[in-house]
GROMACS .gro file of C-alpha atoms in nm:
model
  349
    1UNK     CA    1   7.757  11.111  14.020
    2UNK     CA    2   7.964  10.768  14.064
    3UNK     CA    3   7.706  10.471  14.097
    4UNK     CA    4   7.803  10.142  14.282
    5UNK     CA    5   8.027   9.872  14.172
    6UNK     CA    6   8.119   9.840  13.778
    7UNK     CA    7   7.906  10.123  13.676
    8UNK     CA    8   8.077  10.462  13.592
    9UNK     CA    9   7.997  10.825  13.663
   10UNK     CA   10   7.756  11.042  13.423
   11UNK     CA   11   8.072  11.283  13.369
   12UNK     CA   12   8.307  10.987  13.217
   13UNK     CA   13   7.984  10.848  13.043
   14UNK     CA   14   7.938  11.178  12.876
   15UNK     CA   15   8.296  11.193  12.759
   16UNK     CA   16   8.293  10.869  12.590
   17UNK     CA   17   7.976  10.967  12.412
   18UNK     CA   18   8.150  11.300  12.319
   19UNK     CA   19   8.438  11.123  12.200
   20UNK     CA   20   8.238  10.881  11.960
   21UNK     CA   21   8.066  11.166  11.858
   22UNK     CA   22   8.385  11.341  11.732
   23UNK     CA   23   8.493  11.028  11.554
   24UNK     CA   24   8.192  10.962  11.404
   25UNK     CA   25   8.146  11.339  11.282
   26UNK     CA   26   8.512  11.337  11.158
   27UNK     CA   27   8.453  10.975  10.964
   28UNK     CA   28   8.120  11.129  10.821
   29UNK     CA   29   8.289  11.440  10.687
   30UNK     CA   30   8.621  11.292  10.555
   31UNK     CA   31   8.392  11.026  10.377
   32UNK     CA   32   8.178  11.298  10.250
   33UNK     CA   33   8.462  11.517  10.122
   34UNK     CA   34   8.634  11.229   9.942
   35UNK     CA   35   8.284  11.082   9.792
   36UNK     CA   36   8.194  11.472   9.697
   37UNK     CA   37   8.564  11.538   9.503
   38UNK     CA   38   8.531  11.183   9.370
   39UNK     CA   39   8.191  11.280   9.204
   40UNK     CA   40   8.326  11.630   9.083
   41UNK     CA   41   8.644  11.517   8.921
   42UNK     CA   42   8.574  11.190   8.773
   43UNK     CA   43   8.476  11.218   8.412
   44UNK     CA   44   8.195  10.934   8.443
   45UNK     CA   45   8.014  11.152   8.674
   46UNK     CA   46   7.991  11.538   8.732
   47UNK     CA   47   8.302  11.536   8.445
   48UNK     CA   48   8.432  11.862   8.565
   49UNK     CA   49   8.834  11.740   8.562
   50UNK     CA   50   8.980  12.029   8.705
   51UNK     CA   51   9.194  11.940   9.035
   52UNK     CA   52   9.384  12.269   9.056
   53UNK     CA   53   9.082  12.468   9.016
   54UNK     CA   54   8.902  12.259   9.278
   55UNK     CA   55   9.183  12.320   9.526
   56UNK     CA   56   9.171  12.712   9.444
   57UNK     CA   57   8.788  12.739   9.528
   58UNK     CA   58   8.849  12.520   9.861
   59UNK     CA   59   9.137  12.755   9.955
   60UNK     CA   60   8.978  13.088   9.835
   61UNK     CA   61   8.655  12.962  10.084
   62UNK     CA   62   8.862  12.879  10.360
   63UNK     CA   63   9.082  13.175  10.356
   64UNK     CA   64   8.769  13.420  10.355
   65UNK     CA   65   8.611  13.218  10.648
   66UNK     CA   66   8.909  13.209  10.853
   67UNK     CA   67   8.965  13.590  10.761
   68UNK     CA   68   8.607  13.700  10.861
   69UNK     CA   69   8.642  13.494  11.215
   70UNK     CA   70   8.986  13.626  11.272
   71UNK     CA   71   8.976  13.980  11.170
   72UNK     CA   72   8.596  14.065  11.160
   73UNK     CA   73   8.401  13.902  11.419
   74UNK     CA   74   8.752  13.863  11.616
   75UNK     CA   75   8.582  13.485  11.725
   76UNK     CA   76   8.929  13.351  11.730
   77UNK     CA   77   9.280  13.514  11.835
   78UNK     CA   78   9.552  13.526  11.559
   79UNK     CA   79   9.896  13.380  11.651
   80UNK     CA   80  10.190  13.619  11.685
   81UNK     CA   81  10.393  13.563  11.388
   82UNK     CA   82  10.675  13.764  11.261
   83UNK     CA   83  10.737  13.802  10.873
   84UNK     CA   84  11.054  13.596  10.909
   85UNK     CA   85  10.875  13.314  11.088
   86UNK     CA   86  10.587  13.320  10.872
   87UNK     CA   87  10.856  13.301  10.523
   88UNK     CA   88  11.063  13.029  10.713
   89UNK     CA   89  10.778  12.826  10.867
   90UNK     CA   90  10.468  12.838  10.694
   91UNK     CA   91  10.543  12.923  10.356
   92UNK     CA   92  10.718  12.584  10.287
   93UNK     CA   93  10.435  12.392  10.486
   94UNK     CA   94  10.213  12.560  10.247
   95UNK     CA   95  10.406  12.460   9.957
   96UNK     CA   96  10.382  12.103  10.023
   97UNK     CA   97  10.005  12.120  10.125
   98UNK     CA   98   9.921  12.297   9.796
   99UNK     CA   99  10.105  12.002   9.612
  100UNK     CA  100   9.979  11.719   9.838
  101UNK     CA  101   9.619  11.835   9.740
  102UNK     CA  102   9.690  11.896   9.419
  103UNK     CA  103   9.800  11.572   9.354
  104UNK     CA  104   9.563  11.392   9.573
  105UNK     CA  105   9.261  11.563   9.385
  106UNK     CA  106   9.401  11.466   9.054
  107UNK     CA  107   9.452  11.103   9.126
  108UNK     CA  108   9.052  11.089   9.149
  109UNK     CA  109   9.015  11.135   8.774
  110UNK     CA  110   9.245  10.790   8.725
  111UNK     CA  111   9.201  10.578   9.009
  112UNK     CA  112   8.866  10.451   9.211
  113UNK     CA  113   8.809  10.531   9.555
  114UNK     CA  114   8.885  10.219   9.709
  115UNK     CA  115   9.234  10.189   9.556
  116UNK     CA  116   9.338  10.528   9.647
  117UNK     CA  117   9.244  10.416  10.027
  118UNK     CA  118   9.456  10.128   9.982
  119UNK     CA  119   9.764  10.336   9.855
  120UNK     CA  120   9.710  10.594  10.162
  121UNK     CA  121   9.775  10.314  10.375
  122UNK     CA  122  10.146  10.420  10.299
  123UNK     CA  123  10.120  10.709  10.510
  124UNK     CA  124  10.278  10.554  10.828
  125UNK     CA  125  10.554  10.450  10.607
  126UNK     CA  126  10.615  10.772  10.431
  127UNK     CA  127  10.581  10.971  10.775
  128UNK     CA  128  10.836  10.724  10.953
  129UNK     CA  129  11.080  10.688  10.716
  130UNK     CA  130  11.130  11.091  10.640
  131UNK     CA  131  11.120  11.134  11.038
  132UNK     CA  132  11.413  10.903  11.042
  133UNK     CA  133  11.592  11.140  10.734
  134UNK     CA  134  11.518  11.454  10.944
  135UNK     CA  135  11.632  11.286  11.265
  136UNK     CA  136  11.278  11.322  11.423
  137UNK     CA  137  11.225  10.931  11.438
  138UNK     CA  138  11.484  10.688  11.572
  139UNK     CA  139  11.560  10.426  11.345
  140UNK     CA  140  11.451  10.064  11.465
  141UNK     CA  141  11.469   9.782  11.299
  142UNK     CA  142  11.147   9.603  11.407
  143UNK     CA  143  10.959   9.903  11.286
  144UNK     CA  144  11.110   9.920  10.944
  145UNK     CA  145  11.029   9.572  10.905
  146UNK     CA  146  10.685   9.685  10.985
  147UNK     CA  147  10.697   9.965  10.732
  148UNK     CA  148  10.829   9.705  10.479
  149UNK     CA  149  10.500   9.454  10.560
  150UNK     CA  150  10.306   9.790  10.509
  151UNK     CA  151  10.455   9.843  10.159
  152UNK     CA  152  10.434   9.462  10.041
  153UNK     CA  153  10.060   9.449  10.127
  154UNK     CA  154   9.987   9.780   9.930
  155UNK     CA  155  10.216   9.670   9.653
  156UNK     CA  156   9.997   9.315   9.658
  157UNK     CA  157   9.653   9.515   9.637
  158UNK     CA  158   9.794   9.757   9.342
  159UNK     CA  159   9.880   9.407   9.186
  160UNK     CA  160   9.543   9.270   9.207
  161UNK     CA  161   9.391   9.624   9.090
  162UNK     CA  162   9.139   9.564   8.790
  163UNK     CA  163   9.170   9.958   8.715
  164UNK     CA  164   9.569  10.028   8.742
  165UNK     CA  165   9.693  10.324   8.602
  166UNK     CA  166  10.017  10.401   8.635
  167UNK     CA  167   9.998  10.752   8.651
  168UNK     CA  168   9.718  10.801   8.894
  169UNK     CA  169   9.956  10.548   9.089
  170UNK     CA  170  10.218  10.836   9.050
  171UNK     CA  171  10.008  11.121   9.152
  172UNK     CA  172   9.888  10.936   9.474
  173UNK     CA  173  10.212  10.832   9.592
  174UNK     CA  174  10.334  11.190   9.557
  175UNK     CA  175  10.080  11.325   9.712
  176UNK     CA  176  10.114  11.087  10.019
  177UNK     CA  177  10.513  11.184  10.004
  178UNK     CA  178  10.452  11.545  10.006
  179UNK     CA  179  10.187  11.533  10.285
  180UNK     CA  180  10.413  11.302  10.484
  181UNK     CA  181  10.690  11.567  10.447
  182UNK     CA  182  10.454  11.846  10.571
  183UNK     CA  183  10.361  11.650  10.885
  184UNK     CA  184  10.704  11.615  10.992
  185UNK     CA  185  10.809  11.997  10.903
  186UNK     CA  186  10.478  12.098  11.100
  187UNK     CA  187  10.689  11.923  11.409
  188UNK     CA  188  11.072  12.104  11.302
  189UNK     CA  189  10.925  12.416  11.175
  190UNK     CA  190  10.628  12.497  11.423
  191UNK     CA  191  10.575  12.277  11.725
  192UNK     CA  192  10.966  12.263  11.812
  193UNK     CA  193  10.910  12.668  11.841
  194UNK     CA  194  10.636  12.668  12.092
  195UNK     CA  195  10.376  12.752  11.784
  196UNK     CA  196  10.021  12.576  11.825
  197UNK     CA  197   9.762  12.646  11.532
  198UNK     CA  198   9.431  12.544  11.575
  199UNK     CA  199   9.226  12.487  11.258
  200UNK     CA  200   9.112  12.854  11.195
  201UNK     CA  201   9.436  12.994  11.250
  202UNK     CA  202   9.609  12.712  11.043
  203UNK     CA  203   9.376  12.822  10.749
  204UNK     CA  204   9.427  13.179  10.814
  205UNK     CA  205   9.828  13.168  10.773
  206UNK     CA  206   9.834  12.869  10.511
  207UNK     CA  207   9.531  12.851  10.300
  208UNK     CA  208   9.631  13.178  10.136
  209UNK     CA  209   9.996  13.030  10.068
  210UNK     CA  210   9.846  12.727   9.937
  211UNK     CA  211   9.634  12.983   9.718
  212UNK     CA  212   9.929  13.181   9.597
  213UNK     CA  213  10.109  12.864   9.475
  214UNK     CA  214   9.855  12.693   9.280
  215UNK     CA  215   9.784  13.008   9.124
  216UNK     CA  216  10.091  12.926   8.917
  217UNK     CA  217  10.007  12.579   8.747
  218UNK     CA  218   9.665  12.693   8.720
  219UNK     CA  219   9.728  12.981   8.477
  220UNK     CA  220   9.957  12.768   8.250
  221UNK     CA  221   9.733  12.427   8.264
  222UNK     CA  222   9.366  12.495   8.356
  223UNK     CA  223   9.298  12.820   8.277
  224UNK     CA  224   9.341  12.794   7.889
  225UNK     CA  225   9.135  12.504   7.897
  226UNK     CA  226   8.847  12.671   8.102
  227UNK     CA  227   8.859  12.989   7.859
  228UNK     CA  228   8.786  12.740   7.552
  229UNK     CA  229   8.496  12.568   7.756
  230UNK     CA  230   8.297  12.859   7.744
  231UNK     CA  231   7.963  12.635   7.819
  232UNK     CA  232   8.067  12.592   8.152
  233UNK     CA  233   7.894  12.808   8.427
  234UNK     CA  234   7.987  12.747   8.791
  235UNK     CA  235   7.725  12.547   8.983
  236UNK     CA  236   7.746  12.727   9.324
  237UNK     CA  237   7.511  12.454   9.514
  238UNK     CA  238   7.768  12.181   9.396
  239UNK     CA  239   8.099  12.390   9.466
  240UNK     CA  240   7.983  12.594   9.779
  241UNK     CA  241   7.858  12.288   9.942
  242UNK     CA  242   8.155  12.114   9.833
  243UNK     CA  243   8.336  12.376  10.002
  244UNK     CA  244   8.149  12.406  10.315
  245UNK     CA  245   8.216  12.001  10.345
  246UNK     CA  246   8.613  12.075  10.339
  247UNK     CA  247   8.593  12.365  10.603
  248UNK     CA  248   8.405  12.157  10.829
  249UNK     CA  249   8.638  11.848  10.762
  250UNK     CA  250   8.919  12.129  10.904
  251UNK     CA  251   8.755  12.180  11.220
  252UNK     CA  252   8.649  11.816  11.266
  253UNK     CA  253   9.000  11.708  11.278
  254UNK     CA  254   9.069  11.986  11.561
  255UNK     CA  255   8.792  11.860  11.752
  256UNK     CA  256   8.919  11.491  11.727
  257UNK     CA  257   9.296  11.552  11.777
  258UNK     CA  258   9.191  11.800  12.061
  259UNK     CA  259   8.939  11.602  12.265
  260UNK     CA  260   9.062  11.286  12.204
  261UNK     CA  261   9.416  11.230  12.049
  262UNK     CA  262   9.609  11.209  11.718
  263UNK     CA  263   9.618  10.834  11.761
  264UNK     CA  264   9.235  10.768  11.797
  265UNK     CA  265   9.234  10.984  11.452
  266UNK     CA  266   9.467  10.715  11.307
  267UNK     CA  267   9.248  10.429  11.409
  268UNK     CA  268   8.935  10.603  11.316
  269UNK     CA  269   9.096  10.676  10.956
  270UNK     CA  270   9.133  10.269  10.927
  271UNK     CA  271   8.756  10.257  10.995
  272UNK     CA  272   8.686  10.532  10.738
  273UNK     CA  273   8.906  10.354  10.479
  274UNK     CA  274   8.693  10.017  10.508
  275UNK     CA  275   8.382  10.201  10.471
  276UNK     CA  276   8.497  10.365  10.182
  277UNK     CA  277   8.608  10.059  10.014
  278UNK     CA  278   8.270   9.897  10.108
  279UNK     CA  279   8.089  10.223   9.952
  280UNK     CA  280   8.315  10.212   9.650
  281UNK     CA  281   8.226   9.862   9.560
  282UNK     CA  282   7.853   9.870   9.639
  283UNK     CA  283   7.752  10.232   9.535
  284UNK     CA  284   8.013  10.360   9.303
  285UNK     CA  285   8.033   9.991   9.150
  286UNK     CA  286   8.414  10.017   9.173
  287UNK     CA  287   8.580   9.651   9.081
  288UNK     CA  288   8.717   9.525   9.413
  289UNK     CA  289   8.909   9.220   9.364
  290UNK     CA  290   9.025   8.904   9.636
  291UNK     CA  291   9.381   8.997   9.570
  292UNK     CA  292   9.324   9.382   9.655
  293UNK     CA  293   9.170   9.295   9.966
  294UNK     CA  294   9.405   9.039  10.040
  295UNK     CA  295   9.692   9.285   9.987
  296UNK     CA  296   9.503   9.591  10.215
  297UNK     CA  297   9.429   9.320  10.486
  298UNK     CA  298   9.825   9.281  10.488
  299UNK     CA  299   9.871   9.654  10.514
  300UNK     CA  300   9.582   9.701  10.736
  301UNK     CA  301   9.754   9.469  10.987
  302UNK     CA  302  10.083   9.642  10.951
  303UNK     CA  303   9.932   9.969  11.018
  304UNK     CA  304   9.721   9.828  11.357
  305UNK     CA  305  10.065   9.696  11.468
  306UNK     CA  306  10.205  10.050  11.416
  307UNK     CA  307   9.943  10.208  11.616
  308UNK     CA  308   9.953   9.967  11.856
  309UNK     CA  309  10.323  10.016  11.909
  310UNK     CA  310  10.283  10.391  11.914
  311UNK     CA  311   9.994  10.346  12.172
  312UNK     CA  312  10.251  10.133  12.425
  313UNK     CA  313  10.552  10.390  12.350
  314UNK     CA  314  10.300  10.668  12.483
  315UNK     CA  315  10.203  10.479  12.774
  316UNK     CA  316  10.562  10.377  12.874
  317UNK     CA  317  10.659  10.750  12.813
  318UNK     CA  318  10.387  10.866  13.056
  319UNK     CA  319  10.445  10.575  13.311
  320UNK     CA  320  10.807  10.709  13.319
  321UNK     CA  321  10.714  11.066  13.369
  322UNK     CA  322  10.487  10.942  13.676
  323UNK     CA  323  10.773  10.755  13.795
  324UNK     CA  324  10.983  11.081  13.783
  325UNK     CA  325  10.750  11.280  13.938
  326UNK     CA  326  10.678  11.046  14.258
  327UNK     CA  327  11.064  11.008  14.294
  328UNK     CA  328  11.068  11.401  14.307
  329UNK     CA  329  10.809  11.430  14.538
  330UNK     CA  330  10.977  11.154  14.765
  331UNK     CA  331  11.305  11.346  14.753
  332UNK     CA  332  11.116  11.667  14.826
  333UNK     CA  333  10.954  11.468  15.133
  334UNK     CA  334  11.244  11.364  15.289
  335UNK     CA  335  11.450  11.699  15.259
  336UNK     CA  336  11.167  11.839  15.439
  337UNK     CA  337  11.174  11.524  15.753
  338UNK     CA  338  11.526  11.618  15.733
  339UNK     CA  339  11.478  11.987  15.779
  340UNK     CA  340  11.226  11.950  16.055
  341UNK     CA  341  11.436  11.655  16.257
  342UNK     CA  342  11.718  11.909  16.229
  343UNK     CA  343  11.525  12.220  16.367
  344UNK     CA  344  11.410  11.977  16.642
  345UNK     CA  345  11.747  11.876  16.746
  346UNK     CA  346  11.848  12.253  16.788
  347UNK     CA  347  11.537  12.328  16.971
  348UNK     CA  348  11.607  12.054  17.226
  349UNK     CA  349  11.976  12.151  17.245
   0.00000   0.00000   0.00000
């Protein structure tokens, strides 16, 4: 119930608190998955440097849970999808997703958590550039200048990186490129066709596809090494809890975007990145140099301005829609008044 003056209603307050809860949950789970993956893959920690195997475990777990919820429990309705649509739309997205996960997990072997987060600041640059190529984004000189400023900031951060590894940087940049392409193709191949997938249906269709694609490099790259390492036994506690966290993160993404917006997730992502940098420096004891922070600060300002520009564009679009609705309502009202006046004139005659 609304109070007097500047106070807000209980319903609005509840929505605000829930929004903050969704943001907090997503940050916590995303933070946990990143640190957990780093712990498993880093040679100085758990020392299990098999990123394809780890990604396979995640995909197998997520596929099983999604199949159970959709086919066995029937808690979620599957999306109507033909084989042709699956091959033409889902398979390319699954291929890109598998490559993105493989390369991003591989980067944790060579780079610090803090530096990886700095490199991930290039995601808006990649998404915008690929969007322009596929004609999903309009080329604007001011936006491109903003993208250049973000790239410059990341370059400065890379210059100041104490533990720079060129192969690790190539892996992470490849992961960013594949993920950005995947996000653009989702708009082209699924959203434009009116197909909307929640996290469960998305995992149901995409995770098995990722599993199939990842099996090919796994057989030739990691399986021979795992066979030689006969002393290794799968720790179900470590890999089980890690897979649960990865699955929960997919649900948290759905809650955050579904109950707030994709822009909110972008802003929350910036907060998460700063927290990870602080954690990497204070707990993992990774070296974070002043040049690192200065460069990432420049990139952070660029990303912040980009998010602000997107918000202003959304507000302008909503205002334009409201104006069009008001104009249409005004025209309908005038037409009805005209019809009423005409009928009145006829009756008087």
